[in-house]
């Protein structure tokens, strides 16, 4: 089974990226589900965490990425961060950097 199903992605993230033509999953660790969304606009990274600890880690990651945007470092832009407290999960949508 795929870690993230298209119908699970929050509507606000789908609104941000538009129609998804491809969703793939690179090898990853155990703290989150990570996918690469692709559409006519390009490629995006979507990340989902579940549980209080991992949700707080993702929120911290987003805060750090926002802070690093002010530097000359090459870091992905954060398009959307969604905290789904009802389902105890969080979502992040970032720009895909082709240089990684």
XYZ file of N, CA and C in Angstrom:
300
model
N 0.825 -1.184 0.000
C 0.000 0.000 0.000
C 0.870 1.249 0.000
N 0.489 2.251 -0.772
C 1.235 3.497 -0.833
C 1.082 4.265 0.474
N 2.134 4.988 0.912
C 2.065 5.702 2.179
C 1.039 6.845 2.185
N 0.821 7.491 1.054
C -0.137 8.589 0.953
C -1.034 8.328 -0.241
N -2.321 8.334 -0.014
C -3.292 8.208 -1.094
C -3.718 9.617 -1.511
N -3.952 9.818 -2.781
C -4.313 11.135 -3.300
C -5.530 11.712 -2.581
N -6.513 10.895 -2.270
C -7.722 11.396 -1.605
C -7.476 11.819 -0.155
N -6.331 11.442 0.440
C -6.002 11.821 1.814
C -5.405 13.220 1.920
N -4.879 13.727 0.828
C -4.184 15.017 0.846
C -5.203 16.132 1.103
N -4.908 17.024 2.053
C -5.844 18.102 2.360
C -6.202 18.935 1.123
N -7.447 19.361 1.076
C -7.953 20.131 -0.061
C -7.146 21.406 -0.292
N -6.687 22.050 0.791
C -5.918 23.284 0.625
C -4.598 23.042 -0.106
N -4.017 21.854 0.053
C -2.783 21.523 -0.666
C -3.097 21.236 -2.128
N -4.156 20.492 -2.396
C -4.551 20.230 -3.781
C -4.891 21.541 -4.480
N -5.557 22.454 -3.779
C -5.861 23.772 -4.354
C -4.580 24.510 -4.735
N -3.537 24.331 -3.947
C -2.253 25.002 -4.190
C -1.571 24.453 -5.441
N -1.577 23.122 -5.621
C -0.831 22.522 -6.730
C -1.678 22.271 -7.969
N -2.975 22.172 -7.818
C -3.822 21.864 -8.969
C -3.876 20.359 -9.210
N -4.204 19.985 -10.424
C -4.355 18.576 -10.775
C -3.019 17.844 -10.676
N -3.010 16.748 -9.959
C -1.796 15.937 -9.793
C -1.773 14.881 -10.890
N -0.680 14.868 -11.655
C -0.559 13.887 -12.727
C 0.284 12.687 -12.312
N 1.089 12.847 -11.244
C 1.968 11.769 -10.817
C 2.251 11.931 -9.329
N 2.319 10.827 -8.609
C 2.661 10.820 -7.193
C 3.565 9.624 -6.959
N 4.822 9.882 -6.570
C 5.767 8.795 -6.343
C 6.402 8.949 -4.967
N 7.043 7.880 -4.481
C 7.543 7.858 -3.126
C 9.000 7.404 -3.086
N 9.918 8.338 -2.788
C 11.331 7.958 -2.672
C 11.565 7.170 -1.381
N 12.670 6.482 -1.303
C 13.041 5.776 -0.074
C 13.208 6.811 1.029
N 12.757 6.488 2.240
C 12.743 7.478 3.308
C 12.835 6.829 4.670
N 12.889 7.685 5.710
C 12.961 7.222 7.091
C 11.593 6.846 7.636
N 11.461 6.876 8.946
C 10.250 6.388 9.590
C 9.469 7.472 10.337
N 9.851 8.722 10.220
C 9.148 9.776 10.955
C 8.030 10.414 10.153
N 8.013 10.179 8.839
C 6.988 10.802 7.997
C 6.833 10.017 6.700
N 5.732 10.318 6.014
C 5.521 9.811 4.660
C 5.872 10.950 3.714
N 6.686 10.674 2.725
C 7.125 11.707 1.781
C 6.789 11.259 0.370
N 6.216 12.174 -0.399
C 5.907 11.883 -1.794
C 6.329 13.030 -2.686
N 6.489 12.729 -3.944
C 6.791 13.749 -4.950
C 5.560 13.874 -5.831
N 4.931 15.048 -5.775
C 3.765 15.347 -6.603
C 4.241 15.991 -7.886
N 3.638 15.634 -8.990
C 4.014 16.229 -10.259
C 2.755 16.645 -11.003
N 2.805 17.820 -11.623
C 1.712 18.286 -12.475
C 2.294 19.217 -13.530
N 1.431 19.911 -14.251
C 1.904 20.786 -15.327
C 2.726 21.956 -14.811
N 2.604 22.296 -13.519
C 3.376 23.393 -12.938
C 4.774 22.969 -12.502
N 4.983 21.675 -12.348
C 6.289 21.193 -11.916
C 6.181 20.101 -10.880
N 7.210 20.031 -10.015
C 7.284 18.988 -8.995
C 7.263 19.621 -7.614
N 6.608 18.935 -6.684
C 6.469 19.391 -5.310
C 6.766 18.217 -4.378
N 7.220 18.529 -3.178
C 7.404 17.525 -2.139
C 6.237 17.655 -1.174
N 5.579 16.549 -0.872
C 4.528 16.534 0.134
C 4.977 15.617 1.256
N 4.776 16.065 2.480
C 5.205 15.301 3.641
C 4.041 15.229 4.623
N 3.819 14.040 5.188
C 2.784 13.853 6.203
C 3.397 13.189 7.425
N 3.075 13.727 8.597
C 3.459 13.098 9.855
C 2.202 12.721 10.615
N 2.339 11.728 11.486
C 1.232 11.282 12.328
C 1.724 11.182 13.763
N 0.908 11.669 14.689
C 1.265 11.600 16.101
C 1.871 12.900 16.584
N 1.669 13.156 17.857
C 2.082 14.434 18.449
C 3.570 14.729 18.273
N 4.419 13.752 18.539
C 5.865 13.977 18.447
C 6.296 14.318 17.024
N 5.883 13.527 16.053
C 6.300 13.757 14.680
C 5.656 15.022 14.100
N 4.426 15.317 14.504
C 3.786 16.557 14.067
C 4.560 17.773 14.570
N 5.031 17.711 15.813
C 5.804 18.839 16.347
C 7.141 18.963 15.627
N 7.729 17.838 15.245
C 8.990 17.883 14.493
C 8.787 18.530 13.124
N 7.681 18.193 12.464
C 7.419 18.788 11.148
C 7.148 20.285 11.283
N 6.414 20.684 12.306
C 6.168 22.111 12.538
C 7.491 22.852 12.751
N 8.410 22.244 13.496
C 9.729 22.855 13.716
C 10.513 22.921 12.397
N 10.448 21.878 11.602
C 11.124 21.874 10.303
C 10.630 23.032 9.431
N 9.326 23.264 9.435
C 8.752 24.354 8.640
C 9.232 25.695 9.160
N 9.287 25.861 10.480
C 9.799 27.123 11.048
C 11.251 27.352 10.636
N 12.055 26.296 10.654
C 13.465 26.414 10.266
C 13.578 26.774 8.784
N 12.803 26.118 7.922
C 12.845 26.431 6.488
C 12.457 27.887 6.230
N 11.438 28.372 6.950
C 11.059 29.783 6.799
C 12.210 30.702 7.206
N 12.890 30.369 8.279
C 14.029 31.177 8.735
C 15.178 31.143 7.735
N 15.437 29.977 7.159
C 16.548 29.837 6.220
C 16.284 30.535 4.890
N 15.030 30.849 4.590
C 14.708 31.570 3.358
C 15.395 32.941 3.328
N 15.735 33.465 4.502
C 16.358 34.790 4.607
C 17.866 34.732 4.366
N 18.403 33.545 4.142
C 19.834 33.385 3.929
C 20.119 33.143 2.447
N 21.385 32.965 2.120
C 21.763 32.665 0.736
C 21.775 31.152 0.455
N 21.391 30.349 1.436
C 21.362 28.894 1.254
C 20.239 28.488 0.311
N 20.466 27.417 -0.414
C 19.445 26.863 -1.299
C 18.549 25.947 -0.472
N 17.352 26.421 -0.137
C 16.398 25.634 0.641
C 15.048 25.661 -0.069
N 14.266 24.604 0.094
C 12.966 24.573 -0.585
C 11.986 25.575 0.011
N 11.210 26.197 -0.834
C 10.150 27.092 -0.381
C 9.013 26.259 0.199
N 8.399 26.767 1.236
C 7.231 26.119 1.830
C 5.995 26.794 1.255
N 5.172 26.015 0.564
C 3.951 26.549 -0.026
C 2.777 26.467 0.936
N 2.722 25.397 1.729
C 1.562 25.202 2.599
C 1.946 24.271 3.742
N 1.450 24.596 4.933
C 1.584 23.721 6.095
C 0.195 23.578 6.697
N -0.244 22.340 6.901
C -1.587 22.060 7.407
C -1.470 21.191 8.657
N -2.057 21.667 9.760
C -2.159 20.865 10.967
C -3.584 20.331 11.046
N -3.721 19.025 10.956
C -5.017 18.357 11.012
C -5.147 17.722 12.397
N -5.570 18.536 13.353
C -5.643 18.068 14.739
C -6.688 16.973 14.925
N -7.755 17.010 14.142
C -8.809 16.001 14.249
C -8.267 14.592 13.983
N -7.362 14.474 13.002
C -6.769 13.189 12.646
C -5.358 13.006 13.185
N -4.905 13.959 14.020
C -3.585 13.914 14.641
C -2.469 13.716 13.616
N -2.520 14.573 12.568
C -1.480 14.535 11.548
C -1.213 15.942 11.028
N -0.057 16.116 10.418
C 0.329 17.392 9.806
C 0.840 17.130 8.403
N 0.707 18.152 7.569
C 1.113 18.064 6.168
C 1.952 19.286 5.800
N 2.944 19.083 4.940
C 3.738 20.187 4.400
C 3.868 19.997 2.892
N 3.772 21.106 2.183
C 3.973 21.115 0.734
C 5.132 22.052 0.450
N 6.200 21.520 -0.141
C 7.413 22.287 -0.432
C 7.745 22.234 -1.912
N 8.534 23.194 -2.324
C 9.066 23.183 -3.671
C 10.076 22.040 -3.804
N 10.058 21.369 -4.939
C 11.034 20.316 -5.217
C 12.277 20.972 -5.805
N 13.413 20.739 -5.192
C 14.677 21.279 -5.705
C 15.346 20.201 -6.541
N 15.457 20.431 -7.819
C 16.037 19.441 -8.729
C 17.514 19.195 -8.484
N 18.149 20.022 -7.682
C 19.579 19.868 -7.443
C 19.876 18.820 -6.390
N 18.857 18.304 -5.695
C 19.089 17.290 -4.656
C 19.122 15.930 -5.234
